[in-house]
Tab-separated table of C-alpha atoms in Angstrom:
chain	number	residue	atom	x	y	z
E	265	MET	CA	23.281	-39.055	-2.204
E	266	LEU	CA	21.858	-37.751	1.076
E	267	LYS	CA	24.836	-35.375	1.528
E	268	LYS	CA	24.290	-33.974	-1.969
E	269	LEU	CA	20.688	-33.159	-1.087
E	270	CYS	CA	21.257	-31.859	2.442
E	271	LEU	CA	23.987	-29.339	1.668
E	272	PRO	CA	22.020	-27.339	-0.966
E	273	LEU	CA	18.886	-27.563	1.192
E	274	LEU	CA	20.763	-26.208	4.216
E	275	ALA	CA	22.251	-23.389	2.120
E	276	ALA	CA	18.790	-22.488	0.782
E	277	LEU	CA	17.357	-22.404	4.312
E	278	LEU	CA	20.187	-20.147	5.523
E	279	LEU	CA	19.674	-17.770	2.596
E	280	ALA	CA	15.919	-17.716	3.181
E	281	GLY	CA	16.543	-16.880	6.846
E	282	CYS	CA	18.808	-13.996	5.852
E	283	ALA	CA	16.294	-12.653	3.344
E	284	ALA	CA	13.463	-12.725	5.892
E	285	SER	CA	15.379	-10.637	8.435
E	286	THR	CA	16.209	-7.708	6.179
E	287	ASN	CA	15.958	-4.196	7.586
E	288	THR	CA	15.179	-2.655	4.191
E	289	LEU	CA	11.716	-1.583	3.053
E	290	ASN	CA	11.124	-1.768	-0.701
E	291	VAL	CA	9.713	1.709	-1.378
E	292	THR	CA	7.799	1.514	-4.673
E	293	PRO	CA	4.796	3.842	-4.517
E	294	LYS	CA	2.199	3.939	-7.250
E	295	ILE	CA	3.047	6.798	-9.621
E	296	VAL	CA	0.107	8.812	-10.959
E	297	LEU	CA	0.783	10.987	-14.004
E	298	PRO	CA	-1.147	14.177	-14.802
E	299	GLN	CA	-2.778	15.055	-18.103
E	300	GLN	CA	-0.687	16.791	-20.745
E	301	ASP	CA	-1.028	20.570	-20.846
E	302	PRO	CA	-1.500	21.572	-24.513
E	303	THR	CA	-0.695	25.249	-23.750
E	304	LEU	CA	2.970	24.553	-22.932
E	305	GLN	CA	5.372	25.660	-25.618
E	306	GLY	CA	8.849	24.269	-25.102
E	307	ILE	CA	9.364	25.327	-21.496
E	308	THR	CA	12.455	23.758	-19.921
E	309	ILE	CA	12.611	23.243	-16.155
E	310	SER	CA	15.286	21.781	-13.898
E	311	ILE	CA	14.448	19.365	-11.077
E	312	ASN	CA	16.418	18.160	-8.067
E	313	GLY	CA	15.612	16.476	-4.783
E	314	ALA	CA	16.500	16.994	-1.136
E	315	ASP	CA	15.915	15.013	2.046
E	316	GLN	CA	15.465	17.245	5.113
E	317	ARG	CA	14.667	14.440	7.574
E	318	LYS	CA	16.893	14.298	10.650
E	319	ASP	CA	16.783	10.484	10.637
E	320	GLN	CA	16.934	8.325	7.497
E	321	ALA	CA	14.808	5.580	9.097
E	322	LEU	CA	11.320	4.891	7.757
E	323	ALA	CA	10.318	3.014	10.912
E	324	LYS	CA	11.709	1.740	14.195
E	325	VAL	CA	10.250	-1.490	15.527
E	326	ASN	CA	10.818	-3.371	18.776
E	327	ARG	CA	11.439	-7.016	17.841
E	328	ASP	CA	12.489	-9.569	20.403
E	329	GLY	CA	13.632	-6.857	22.793
E	330	GLN	CA	15.747	-5.054	20.181
E	331	LEU	CA	14.956	-1.773	18.462
E	332	ILE	CA	15.222	-2.463	14.726
E	333	THR	CA	15.683	0.459	12.311
E	334	LEU	CA	14.028	-0.004	8.915
E	335	LEU	CA	15.547	1.951	6.018
E	336	PRO	CA	14.278	2.600	2.475
E	337	SER	CA	15.539	0.478	-0.417
E	338	ARG	CA	16.227	3.641	-2.436
E	339	ASP	CA	17.405	7.147	-1.644
E	340	LEU	CA	14.121	9.055	-1.259
E	341	ARG	CA	15.593	12.224	-2.808
E	342	PHE	CA	16.205	10.458	-6.097
E	343	LEU	CA	12.970	8.465	-5.968
E	344	LEU	CA	10.850	11.615	-5.599
E	345	GLN	CA	12.981	13.544	-8.079
E	346	GLU	CA	12.298	10.763	-10.598
E	347	VAL	CA	8.559	10.895	-9.816
E	348	LEU	CA	8.446	14.689	-10.310
E	349	GLU	CA	10.431	14.412	-13.571
E	350	LYS	CA	7.904	11.852	-14.882
E	351	GLN	CA	4.955	14.007	-13.826
E	352	MET	CA	6.329	17.224	-15.324
E	353	GLY	CA	7.377	15.375	-18.488
E	354	ALA	CA	3.818	14.022	-18.785
E	355	ARG	CA	2.509	17.597	-18.530
E	356	GLY	CA	4.726	18.518	-21.483
E	357	TYR	CA	7.782	20.169	-19.935
E	358	MET	CA	11.315	19.523	-21.064
E	359	ILE	CA	13.694	18.643	-18.232
E	360	GLY	CA	17.222	20.065	-18.359
E	361	PRO	CA	19.957	21.677	-16.271
E	362	ALA	CA	19.295	25.290	-17.310
E	363	GLY	CA	15.577	25.636	-16.884
E	364	ALA	CA	13.446	28.759	-16.809
E	365	VAL	CA	12.185	27.537	-13.427
E	366	ASP	CA	14.062	25.358	-10.931
E	367	LEU	CA	11.993	22.833	-9.004
E	368	GLN	CA	13.193	21.162	-5.841
E	369	ILE	CA	11.226	18.328	-4.272
E	370	VAL	CA	11.938	18.083	-0.546
E	371	VAL	CA	11.204	15.192	1.809
E	372	ASN	CA	10.293	16.932	5.072
E	373	ASN	CA	8.890	13.842	6.772
E	374	LEU	CA	8.187	10.221	5.890
E	375	PHE	CA	7.882	7.868	8.832
E	376	ALA	CA	5.809	4.912	9.951
E	377	ASP	CA	5.010	4.958	13.678
E	378	VAL	CA	4.641	1.283	14.584
E	379	SER	CA	3.210	0.035	17.867
E	380	GLU	CA	2.479	-3.543	18.821
E	381	GLY	CA	0.359	-4.850	21.657
E	382	ASN	CA	-0.344	-8.391	22.808
E	383	LEU	CA	-2.317	-9.460	19.752
E	384	ARG	CA	-2.626	-6.296	17.637
E	385	TYR	CA	-0.482	-3.821	15.762
E	386	ASN	CA	-1.019	-0.216	14.717
E	387	ILE	CA	0.877	1.569	11.918
E	388	THR	CA	0.429	5.310	11.414
E	389	THR	CA	2.380	6.618	8.453
E	390	LYS	CA	2.868	10.316	7.734
E	391	ALA	CA	4.322	11.995	4.663
E	392	ASP	CA	5.183	15.662	4.226
E	393	ILE	CA	6.654	16.628	0.843
E	394	SER	CA	7.317	20.135	-0.518
E	395	ILE	CA	7.888	21.386	-4.033
E	396	ILE	CA	9.846	24.631	-4.145
E	397	ALA	CA	9.623	26.485	-7.463
E	398	GLN	CA	12.192	29.235	-8.057
E	399	ALA	CA	11.901	31.258	-11.265
E	400	LYS	CA	14.778	33.139	-12.906
E	401	ASN	CA	12.790	36.384	-12.423
E	402	GLY	CA	13.043	35.970	-8.620
E	403	SER	CA	9.513	34.666	-7.993
E	404	LYS	CA	9.230	31.741	-5.629
E	405	GLN	CA	6.460	29.347	-4.617
E	406	VAL	CA	6.423	26.612	-1.966
E	407	LYS	CA	3.702	23.974	-2.220
E	408	ASN	CA	3.288	21.382	0.560
E	409	TYR	CA	1.700	17.956	0.182
E	410	ARG	CA	0.810	16.027	3.325
E	411	SER	CA	-0.921	12.734	3.951
E	412	THR	CA	-1.518	10.354	6.847
E	413	TYR	CA	-2.411	6.676	6.617
E	414	ASN	CA	-3.341	4.327	9.454
E	415	VAL	CA	-3.754	0.562	9.444
E	416	GLN	CA	-4.427	-1.855	12.298
E	417	GLY	CA	-4.430	-5.614	12.375
E	418	ALA	CA	-3.884	-8.804	14.279
E	419	PHE	CA	-0.556	-10.086	15.623
E	420	THR	CA	2.632	-8.337	14.435
E	421	ALA	CA	3.526	-5.546	12.048
E	422	THR	CA	5.714	-7.340	9.512
E	423	ASN	CA	8.104	-5.512	7.195
E	424	GLU	CA	5.655	-6.195	4.361
E	425	LYS	CA	2.795	-4.492	6.257
E	426	ILE	CA	5.003	-1.499	7.105
E	427	THR	CA	6.185	-1.293	3.476
E	428	ASN	CA	2.575	-1.321	2.254
E	429	ALA	CA	1.705	1.532	4.644
E	430	VAL	CA	4.694	3.624	3.500
E	431	ASN	CA	3.914	2.982	-0.181
E	432	THR	CA	0.237	3.871	0.375
E	433	VAL	CA	0.923	7.225	2.047
E	434	LEU	CA	3.603	8.103	-0.510
E	435	GLY	CA	1.260	7.083	-3.337
E	436	ASP	CA	-1.421	9.393	-1.897
E	437	VAL	CA	1.008	12.335	-1.912
E	438	ILE	CA	2.122	11.552	-5.481
E	439	ALA	CA	-1.532	11.421	-6.607
E	440	ASP	CA	-2.128	14.819	-4.944
E	441	MET	CA	0.891	16.230	-6.802
E	442	ALA	CA	-0.497	14.942	-10.120
E	443	GLN	CA	-3.924	16.515	-9.507
E	444	ASP	CA	-2.613	19.855	-8.259
E	445	THR	CA	-2.080	22.473	-10.978
E	446	SER	CA	-0.635	25.295	-8.820
E	447	VAL	CA	3.031	24.466	-9.599
E	448	ASN	CA	2.161	24.132	-13.293
E	449	GLU	CA	0.449	27.547	-13.272
E	450	PHE	CA	3.382	29.145	-11.429
E	451	ILE	CA	5.805	27.832	-14.069
E	452	LYS	CA	3.652	29.055	-16.954
E	453	GLN	CA	3.371	32.536	-15.413
E	454	ASN	CA	7.068	32.897	-14.588
E	455	ALA	CA	8.901	31.041	-17.363
E	456	ARG	CA	8.948	34.006	-19.755
């Protein structure tokens, strides 16, 4: 009877240990959608994403004398492309491959700078995202969205705390994108 109980318990403990030491941050920012634009009349746009960062890491942390690289749970290109598609769909655009205006959402920078002292940690997260709008008539617009978020606390910067900082700064940028109407106005002016 004791063997039957110990073996599953040991397996559960080993799996829990593996899950706790993951090097993946679950990037799930809050998505803010803009109001619908009633003046849009069947404008189709195309959207794609690009990641211009030199390093795919979201953070690098020194743990027990080893430099640990923390990576996102999803490809940021596709995550932000999905966000932009939802936002532009909420405005009233149709999304398709042959749009009157091509939008590209570019990840220029997204990184959490983590430092730990004796009893405190500091996380400074920066995001720099661009939306490049290219119309069929040759007009082009580049709109940049930047945000910085800082959090400090006691003891160590856990993966959960780093994830929260990344999601917060990315959520701030997404909210800025939803409130900004400059890309929307560019599309309306150049989609004819």
